[in-house]
Amino acid sequence: MIKIKRVETKRELKQFIQFYYDLYRNNDCAVPYLFSDEMATLRRDKNPSFECCEAEYFMAFKDGQMVGRVAAIINRRANERWNRKAVRFGWFDFIDDPEVSTALLKSVEDWGKARGMNEIAGPLGFIDTDREGMLIEGFDQLSTMYINYNAPYYSQHMEQIPGFQKDNDYVECKVKVPEVVPEKFAKLTEMVRKRYGLSVHKFTRHELIQEGYGQKVFDLLNATYKDLYGFSQLSQKQIDKLVNDYIKIADLNLVTAIMDGDKMVGFGITFPSFSEALRKTNDGRFLPFGWWHLLKILKWHKTDTVDLLLIGVLPEYRNKGANALIFDDLIRQFQAYNFKWAITGPQMESNEGVLSQWQYLDSTIIRRHRCYKKEL
């Protein structure tokens, strides 16, 4: 018999988080997430997303052993934007036992129905910058700290549970950093500068923090991501947290803005890959020596891979070649740091405009994530 337990204490929340590390401890492709980040995201007193979300966390036990977990989330801002009454499921992990996965999802369904929801969708987080989708292709590829990694049997379980169907697919690409900026980018960049007067700007820390450009980056993200699947507008508190979590520690050589005069019209935020460093930590913890492995990446770029975290361009500037300016600048920075590979974040398979930008580079789709939905 499967017993479902609701998380009620801080100790149980730690147990909920720890389950992932224990389940994938011997998997060479899974990357431990930062334990402190997981705690901050799931705690109601730490995550500003709770101003528009409510959530509950469930653990599954069998014969006294924890065998699965799931988060149930309602993002009321997203539901209003997309005219849905959806309860989300996320942080969904379980042993290869259909009774466990079924019981966990039923807990989410029952919790959602009790709050007036008429569909379930996921895996999704609180907001768009959380991890989304269930891995269905690319199990042999080293994961990143920004995406979900799971075993192949997860999607097999989903396909066996009546009612669930595909809602959205994301793909991620591995891009070879060219030794020379492609001629196409170089020519397009020069044309864009002359014809439209667009320019590349490299921020200072003072501009981002004291002059409010960090805020402007995420205001622009709100504008450029507003029509993407499941997106809900970031609030001021959410933006403040993202600025604190990412902008304050970013290597500003790896952050690029595109300006039309004094107006920011596009941005690219990239980070050196922490994947290998995280695998050397104690379950994603800084102590005793995790901080040293992460510091070597953050300060001295001891990796050959860079993660393309966030890229956004205002719709009216996409046909003016603003993307080319971003990549022209970032490729030069990647070359200076001796990065050999760039890994994209999840991109909707239907977003042809975004996917087409890789055609001038040596790129390959390496992973696919899927979100499922079911009517309640």
CSV table of C-alpha atoms in Angstrom, one decimal:
chain,number,residue,atom,x,y,z
A,1,MET,CA,0.0,0.0,0.0
A,2,ILE,CA,1.2,3.5,-0.9
A,3,LYS,CA,0.9,6.1,1.9
A,4,ILE,CA,0.9,9.8,0.9
A,5,LYS,CA,2.2,12.2,3.5
A,6,ARG,CA,1.8,16.0,3.2
A,7,VAL,CA,4.9,18.0,4.0
A,8,GLU,CA,4.2,20.0,7.2
A,9,THR,CA,7.6,20.8,8.9
A,10,LYS,CA,11.0,22.1,7.8
A,11,ARG,CA,12.5,18.7,8.5
A,12,GLU,CA,10.0,17.1,6.2
A,13,LEU,CA,10.7,19.7,3.5
A,14,LYS,CA,14.4,18.8,3.7
A,15,GLN,CA,13.4,15.1,3.4
A,16,PHE,CA,11.3,16.1,0.3
A,17,ILE,CA,14.3,17.8,-1.3
A,18,GLN,CA,16.8,15.1,-0.3
A,19,PHE,CA,14.8,12.4,-2.1
A,20,TYR,CA,16.1,13.5,-5.6
A,21,TYR,CA,19.7,13.3,-4.5
A,22,ASP,CA,19.3,9.8,-3.1
A,23,LEU,CA,17.3,8.6,-6.2
A,24,TYR,CA,20.0,9.8,-8.7
A,25,ARG,CA,23.1,9.5,-6.7
A,26,ASN,CA,24.7,6.9,-9.1
A,27,ASN,CA,23.5,8.5,-12.3
A,28,ASP,CA,26.3,10.0,-14.3
A,29,CYS,CA,24.1,12.4,-16.2
A,30,ALA,CA,22.0,13.8,-13.4
A,31,VAL,CA,23.2,17.1,-11.8
A,32,PRO,CA,22.5,17.8,-8.1
A,33,TYR,CA,20.6,21.1,-7.8
A,34,LEU,CA,21.8,23.6,-5.2
A,35,PHE,CA,20.2,22.5,-1.9
A,36,SER,CA,19.9,26.1,-0.7
A,37,ASP,CA,18.1,27.1,-3.9
A,38,GLU,CA,15.6,24.3,-3.6
A,39,MET,CA,14.9,25.3,0.0
A,40,ALA,CA,14.5,29.0,-1.0
A,41,THR,CA,12.1,28.1,-3.8
A,42,LEU,CA,9.9,25.8,-1.8
A,43,ARG,CA,9.6,27.8,1.4
A,44,ARG,CA,6.7,30.1,1.6
A,45,ASP,CA,8.6,32.7,3.6
A,46,LYS,CA,11.5,32.8,1.0
A,47,ASN,CA,9.9,32.6,-2.4
A,48,PRO,CA,8.0,35.8,-3.6
A,49,SER,CA,6.0,33.6,-6.0
A,50,PHE,CA,3.7,32.8,-3.1
A,51,GLU,CA,2.2,36.2,-3.6
A,52,CYS,CA,0.4,34.8,-6.6
A,53,CYS,CA,0.7,31.1,-6.0
A,54,GLU,CA,-0.3,28.5,-3.4
A,55,ALA,CA,1.3,25.1,-3.1
A,56,GLU,CA,1.4,21.8,-1.2
A,57,TYR,CA,4.1,19.1,-1.2
A,58,PHE,CA,3.4,15.4,-0.9
A,59,MET,CA,5.7,12.5,-0.2
A,60,ALA,CA,4.9,8.8,-1.0
A,61,PHE,CA,6.0,5.9,1.3
A,62,LYS,CA,5.9,2.2,0.7
A,63,ASP,CA,6.9,-0.3,3.5
A,64,GLY,CA,8.1,2.6,5.5
A,65,GLN,CA,10.5,3.9,2.8
A,66,MET,CA,10.1,7.2,0.9
A,67,VAL,CA,9.5,6.3,-2.7
A,68,GLY,CA,8.3,9.5,-4.4
A,69,ARG,CA,7.5,13.2,-4.1
A,70,VAL,CA,5.5,15.8,-5.9
A,71,ALA,CA,4.6,19.5,-5.5
A,72,ALA,CA,1.0,20.8,-6.3
A,73,ILE,CA,1.0,24.4,-7.4
A,74,ILE,CA,-1.7,26.9,-8.4
A,75,ASN,CA,-0.4,30.0,-10.1
A,76,ARG,CA,-3.5,32.2,-10.2
A,77,ARG,CA,-1.7,34.9,-12.2
A,78,ALA,CA,-0.9,32.4,-15.0
A,79,ASN,CA,-4.4,30.9,-14.9
A,80,GLU,CA,-5.9,34.4,-15.3
A,81,ARG,CA,-3.5,35.2,-18.2
A,82,TRP,CA,-4.2,31.9,-20.0
A,83,ASN,CA,-7.9,31.6,-19.0
A,84,ARG,CA,-7.3,28.2,-17.4
A,85,LYS,CA,-8.1,26.6,-14.1
A,86,ALA,CA,-5.0,24.5,-13.9
A,87,VAL,CA,-3.2,22.9,-10.9
A,88,ARG,CA,0.5,22.3,-11.7
A,89,PHE,CA,2.6,19.4,-10.7
A,90,GLY,CA,6.3,19.8,-10.3
A,91,TRP,CA,9.3,18.3,-8.3
A,92,PHE,CA,7.8,15.0,-9.5
A,93,ASP,CA,10.2,12.1,-8.8
A,94,PHE,CA,9.5,8.5,-8.0
A,95,ILE,CA,10.8,4.9,-8.1
A,96,ASP,CA,9.8,2.7,-11.1
A,97,ASP,CA,6.5,1.7,-9.6
A,98,PRO,CA,3.3,2.8,-11.4
A,99,GLU,CA,1.3,2.7,-8.1
A,100,VAL,CA,3.6,5.4,-6.7
A,101,SER,CA,3.4,7.8,-9.6
A,102,THR,CA,-0.3,7.3,-9.9
A,103,ALA,CA,-0.9,7.9,-6.2
A,104,LEU,CA,1.2,11.1,-6.3
A,105,LEU,CA,-0.6,12.6,-9.2
A,106,LYS,CA,-3.9,11.7,-7.7
A,107,SER,CA,-2.9,13.7,-4.6
A,108,VAL,CA,-2.3,16.7,-6.8
A,109,GLU,CA,-5.6,16.2,-8.7
A,110,ASP,CA,-7.6,16.0,-5.5
A,111,TRP,CA,-5.9,19.0,-4.0
A,112,GLY,CA,-6.5,21.0,-7.2
A,113,LYS,CA,-10.2,19.9,-7.6
A,114,ALA,CA,-10.8,20.9,-4.0
A,115,ARG,CA,-9.7,24.5,-5.0
A,116,GLY,CA,-11.9,24.7,-8.1
A,117,MET,CA,-9.3,23.5,-10.7
A,118,ASN,CA,-10.5,21.6,-13.7
A,119,GLU,CA,-7.2,20.4,-15.2
A,120,ILE,CA,-3.7,19.3,-14.2
A,121,ALA,CA,-0.5,20.3,-16.1
A,122,GLY,CA,3.2,19.8,-15.7
A,123,PRO,CA,5.9,19.3,-14.7
A,124,LEU,CA,5.9,23.1,-14.1
A,125,GLY,CA,7.3,25.3,-11.4
A,126,PHE,CA,5.9,28.4,-9.8
A,127,ILE,CA,7.1,30.7,-12.6
A,128,ASP,CA,8.7,30.4,-16.0
A,129,THR,CA,12.3,30.6,-14.6
A,130,ASP,CA,11.7,27.4,-12.6
A,131,ARG,CA,12.5,24.1,-14.2
A,132,GLU,CA,9.8,22.9,-16.6
A,133,GLY,CA,9.0,19.7,-18.5
A,134,MET,CA,9.7,16.0,-18.1
A,135,LEU,CA,12.8,14.6,-19.9
A,136,ILE,CA,11.7,12.3,-22.7
A,137,GLU,CA,14.8,12.3,-25.0
A,138,GLY,CA,18.5,12.9,-24.2
A,139,PHE,CA,19.0,10.7,-21.1
A,140,ASP,CA,22.6,10.2,-22.0
A,141,GLN,CA,23.5,13.9,-22.0
A,142,LEU,CA,24.9,15.6,-18.9
A,143,SER,CA,22.2,17.7,-17.4
A,144,THR,CA,22.3,21.3,-16.1
A,145,MET,CA,21.2,23.0,-12.9
A,146,TYR,CA,18.4,24.8,-14.8
A,147,ILE,CA,16.5,21.8,-16.2
A,148,ASN,CA,14.8,18.7,-15.0
A,149,TYR,CA,16.6,15.4,-15.3
A,150,ASN,CA,14.7,12.1,-14.8
A,151,ALA,CA,14.9,8.4,-15.8
A,152,PRO,CA,13.2,7.1,-19.0
A,153,TYR,CA,10.5,5.3,-17.0
A,154,TYR,CA,8.9,8.6,-16.0
A,155,SER,CA,7.3,9.2,-19.4
A,156,GLN,CA,6.4,5.6,-19.7
A,157,HIS,CA,4.3,6.0,-16.5
A,158,MET,CA,2.7,9.2,-17.9
A,159,GLU,CA,1.7,7.4,-21.1
A,160,GLN,CA,0.0,4.6,-19.1
A,161,ILE,CA,-2.1,6.9,-16.8
A,162,PRO,CA,-5.5,7.5,-18.5
A,163,GLY,CA,-6.2,11.0,-19.6
A,164,PHE,CA,-2.8,12.5,-19.8
A,165,GLN,CA,-1.7,13.9,-23.1
A,166,LYS,CA,1.1,16.1,-24.5
A,167,ASP,CA,0.6,19.8,-23.8
A,168,ASN,CA,3.9,21.3,-24.9
A,169,ASP,CA,7.4,20.2,-25.8
A,170,TYR,CA,10.7,22.0,-25.3
A,171,VAL,CA,14.1,21.2,-26.9
A,172,GLU,CA,17.6,22.1,-26.0
A,173,CYS,CA,20.5,22.5,-28.3
A,174,LYS,CA,24.3,21.9,-28.0
A,175,VAL,CA,26.1,24.5,-30.1
A,176,LYS,CA,29.8,24.4,-31.0
A,177,VAL,CA,31.5,27.7,-30.3
A,178,PRO,CA,33.1,28.6,-33.7
A,179,GLU,CA,36.8,29.6,-33.8
A,180,VAL,CA,35.8,32.5,-36.0
A,181,VAL,CA,32.5,34.5,-35.8
A,182,PRO,CA,30.4,33.2,-38.8
A,183,GLU,CA,30.5,35.6,-41.8
A,184,LYS,CA,26.7,35.7,-41.7
A,185,PHE,CA,26.7,37.2,-38.2
A,186,ALA,CA,29.5,39.6,-38.9
A,187,LYS,CA,27.9,41.0,-42.1
A,188,LEU,CA,24.4,41.1,-40.5
A,189,THR,CA,25.9,42.8,-37.4
A,190,GLU,CA,27.5,45.5,-39.5
A,191,MET,CA,24.4,46.1,-41.5
A,192,VAL,CA,22.2,46.3,-38.3
A,193,ARG,CA,24.5,48.9,-36.8
A,194,LYS,CA,24.5,51.1,-39.9
A,195,ARG,CA,20.8,50.8,-40.9
A,196,TYR,CA,19.1,50.8,-37.5
A,197,GLY,CA,21.6,52.4,-35.2
A,198,LEU,CA,21.5,49.5,-32.7
A,199,SER,CA,24.5,48.9,-30.5
A,200,VAL,CA,26.0,46.5,-28.0
A,201,HIS,CA,26.2,47.6,-24.4
A,202,LYS,CA,28.2,45.9,-21.7
A,203,PHE,CA,26.9,46.7,-18.2
A,204,THR,CA,28.8,47.7,-15.2
A,205,ARG,CA,27.7,46.4,-11.8
A,206,HIS,CA,26.7,49.9,-10.8
A,207,GLU,CA,24.4,50.3,-13.8
A,208,LEU,CA,22.7,47.0,-13.0
A,209,ILE,CA,22.2,47.5,-9.3
A,210,GLN,CA,22.3,51.2,-8.5
A,211,GLU,CA,21.0,52.6,-11.8
A,212,GLY,CA,18.2,50.0,-12.2
A,213,TYR,CA,19.3,48.2,-15.4
A,214,GLY,CA,18.9,44.9,-13.7
A,215,GLN,CA,15.2,45.8,-13.2
A,216,LYS,CA,15.0,46.8,-16.9
A,217,VAL,CA,16.4,43.4,-18.0
A,218,PHE,CA,13.5,41.6,-16.3
A,219,ASP,CA,10.9,44.2,-17.4
A,220,LEU,CA,12.1,43.4,-20.9
A,221,LEU,CA,11.8,39.7,-20.1
A,222,ASN,CA,8.2,40.3,-19.1
A,223,ALA,CA,7.6,42.0,-22.5
A,224,THR,CA,9.4,39.4,-24.6
A,225,TYR,CA,8.2,36.2,-22.9
A,226,LYS,CA,4.6,37.2,-22.3
A,227,ASP,CA,3.2,34.9,-25.1
A,228,LEU,CA,5.2,31.8,-24.2
A,229,TYR,CA,3.6,28.7,-22.8
A,230,GLY,CA,2.5,29.1,-19.2
A,231,PHE,CA,4.3,32.4,-18.6
A,232,SER,CA,3.0,34.7,-15.9
A,233,GLN,CA,4.3,38.3,-15.5
A,234,LEU,CA,7.0,38.7,-12.9
A,235,SER,CA,6.1,41.0,-10.0
A,236,GLN,CA,8.5,43.5,-8.4
A,237,LYS,CA,9.4,41.1,-5.6
A,238,GLN,CA,10.1,38.3,-8.1
A,239,ILE,CA,12.3,40.6,-10.2
A,240,ASP,CA,14.2,41.7,-7.1
A,241,LYS,CA,14.9,38.1,-6.2
A,242,LEU,CA,16.1,37.3,-9.8
A,243,VAL,CA,18.4,40.4,-9.8
A,244,ASN,CA,19.8,39.2,-6.5
A,245,ASP,CA,20.2,35.6,-7.5
A,246,TYR,CA,21.6,36.1,-11.0
A,247,ILE,CA,22.6,39.6,-11.9
A,248,LYS,CA,24.6,40.3,-8.7
A,249,ILE,CA,26.9,37.4,-9.3
A,250,ALA,CA,27.0,37.3,-13.1
A,251,ASP,CA,30.3,37.7,-15.1
A,252,LEU,CA,29.3,40.8,-16.9
A,253,ASN,CA,31.4,39.9,-19.9
A,254,LEU,CA,28.9,37.1,-20.4
A,255,VAL,CA,25.9,39.5,-20.3
A,256,THR,CA,25.0,41.5,-23.4
A,257,ALA,CA,22.4,44.2,-23.9
A,258,ILE,CA,21.3,45.7,-27.2
A,259,MET,CA,20.4,49.4,-27.2
A,260,ASP,CA,18.5,51.6,-29.6
A,261,GLY,CA,19.8,54.9,-28.3
A,262,ASP,CA,19.0,54.9,-24.6
A,263,LYS,CA,16.3,52.2,-24.9
A,264,MET,CA,17.2,48.5,-24.1
A,265,VAL,CA,15.6,46.3,-26.8
A,266,GLY,CA,17.3,43.0,-26.2
A,267,PHE,CA,19.5,41.1,-23.8
A,268,GLY,CA,21.5,37.8,-23.4
A,269,ILE,CA,22.5,36.3,-20.0
A,270,THR,CA,24.9,33.4,-20.0
A,271,PHE,CA,26.8,31.6,-17.2
A,272,PRO,CA,29.7,29.2,-17.3
A,273,SER,CA,28.3,25.7,-16.8
A,274,PHE,CA,28.2,24.5,-13.2
A,275,SER,CA,27.3,20.9,-14.1
A,276,GLU,CA,30.6,19.2,-13.4
A,277,ALA,CA,31.2,21.3,-10.3
A,278,LEU,CA,27.8,20.4,-8.8
A,279,ARG,CA,28.5,16.7,-9.3
A,280,LYS,CA,31.5,17.2,-6.9
A,281,THR,CA,29.4,18.7,-4.2
A,282,ASN,CA,27.8,16.9,-1.3
A,283,ASP,CA,24.2,16.7,-2.6
A,284,GLY,CA,24.3,20.3,-3.9
A,285,ARG,CA,25.6,21.8,-0.6
A,286,PHE,CA,28.3,24.4,-0.3
A,287,LEU,CA,29.9,22.6,2.6
A,288,PRO,CA,32.4,21.2,3.2
A,289,PHE,CA,34.1,21.8,-0.2
A,290,GLY,CA,31.3,22.5,-2.7
A,291,TRP,CA,31.9,26.2,-2.5
A,292,TRP,CA,35.4,25.7,-3.9
A,293,HIS,CA,34.3,23.8,-7.0
A,294,LEU,CA,31.6,26.4,-7.7
A,295,LEU,CA,34.0,29.3,-7.2
A,296,LYS,CA,36.4,27.9,-9.7
A,297,ILE,CA,33.7,28.0,-12.3
A,298,LEU,CA,32.2,31.4,-11.4
A,299,LYS,CA,35.6,33.2,-11.1
A,300,TRP,CA,38.0,31.3,-13.3
A,301,HIS,CA,35.7,29.6,-15.8
A,302,LYS,CA,37.2,26.1,-15.3
A,303,THR,CA,34.8,24.5,-17.8
A,304,ASP,CA,34.6,24.2,-21.5
A,305,THR,CA,30.8,24.8,-21.6
A,306,VAL,CA,28.6,27.9,-21.2
A,307,ASP,CA,24.9,27.8,-20.5
A,308,LEU,CA,22.7,30.2,-22.5
A,309,LEU,CA,20.3,31.2,-19.7
A,310,LEU,CA,18.0,33.9,-21.0
A,311,ILE,CA,17.8,35.7,-24.3
A,312,GLY,CA,15.1,38.1,-25.2
A,313,VAL,CA,14.5,40.7,-27.9
A,314,LEU,CA,11.5,43.0,-28.3
A,315,PRO,CA,9.2,41.7,-31.1
A,316,GLU,CA,9.6,44.8,-33.2
A,317,TYR,CA,13.4,44.4,-33.2
A,318,ARG,CA,13.6,40.7,-34.1
A,319,ASN,CA,13.4,41.3,-37.8
A,320,LYS,CA,16.0,44.1,-37.5
A,321,GLY,CA,18.8,41.6,-36.6
A,322,ALA,CA,19.1,42.4,-32.9
A,323,ASN,CA,19.7,38.7,-32.2
A,324,ALA,CA,22.7,38.7,-34.4
A,325,LEU,CA,24.2,41.5,-32.4
A,326,ILE,CA,23.8,39.5,-29.2
A,327,PHE,CA,25.4,36.4,-30.7
A,328,ASP,CA,28.2,38.3,-32.4
A,329,ASP,CA,29.2,39.8,-29.0
A,330,LEU,CA,28.8,36.6,-27.0
A,331,ILE,CA,30.7,34.4,-29.4
A,332,ARG,CA,33.7,36.7,-29.0
A,333,GLN,CA,33.4,36.5,-25.2
A,334,PHE,CA,33.1,32.7,-25.4
A,335,GLN,CA,36.2,32.5,-27.5
A,336,ALA,CA,38.1,34.7,-25.1
A,337,TYR,CA,37.2,32.3,-22.2
A,338,ASN,CA,38.0,29.2,-24.3
A,339,PHE,CA,34.5,27.8,-24.1
A,340,LYS,CA,34.0,25.0,-26.7
A,341,TRP,CA,30.3,24.4,-26.3
A,342,ALA,CA,27.2,26.4,-25.5
A,343,ILE,CA,24.0,24.7,-24.2
A,344,THR,CA,20.7,26.5,-24.8
A,345,GLY,CA,17.9,26.7,-22.3
A,346,PRO,CA,14.5,25.0,-23.1
A,347,GLN,CA,13.0,26.4,-26.3
A,348,MET,CA,9.4,25.6,-27.4
A,349,GLU,CA,9.5,23.2,-30.4
A,350,SER,CA,6.9,25.5,-32.1
A,351,ASN,CA,9.0,28.6,-31.8
A,352,GLU,CA,10.5,28.5,-35.3
A,353,GLY,CA,11.9,32.0,-35.0
A,354,VAL,CA,14.1,31.0,-32.0
A,355,LEU,CA,15.1,27.6,-33.4
A,356,SER,CA,16.1,29.0,-36.8
A,357,GLN,CA,18.7,31.3,-35.3
A,358,TRP,CA,21.0,28.3,-34.8
A,359,GLN,CA,21.1,27.4,-38.5
A,360,TYR,CA,24.3,29.4,-39.0
A,361,LEU,CA,26.1,27.5,-36.2
A,362,ASP,CA,27.1,23.9,-35.7
A,363,SER,CA,24.2,22.9,-33.5
A,364,THR,CA,22.4,19.7,-32.5
A,365,ILE,CA,19.2,19.1,-30.5
A,366,ILE,CA,20.3,17.0,-27.5
A,367,ARG,CA,17.3,16.9,-25.2
A,368,ARG,CA,13.5,17.1,-25.3
A,369,HIS,CA,11.2,17.9,-22.3
A,370,ARG,CA,7.5,17.5,-22.3
A,371,CYS,CA,4.6,19.0,-20.3
A,372,TYR,CA,1.5,16.9,-20.0
A,373,LYS,CA,-2.1,17.9,-19.2
A,374,LYS,CA,-5.3,16.1,-18.2
A,375,GLU,CA,-8.8,17.3,-17.6
A,376,LEU,CA,-10.2,16.8,-14.1
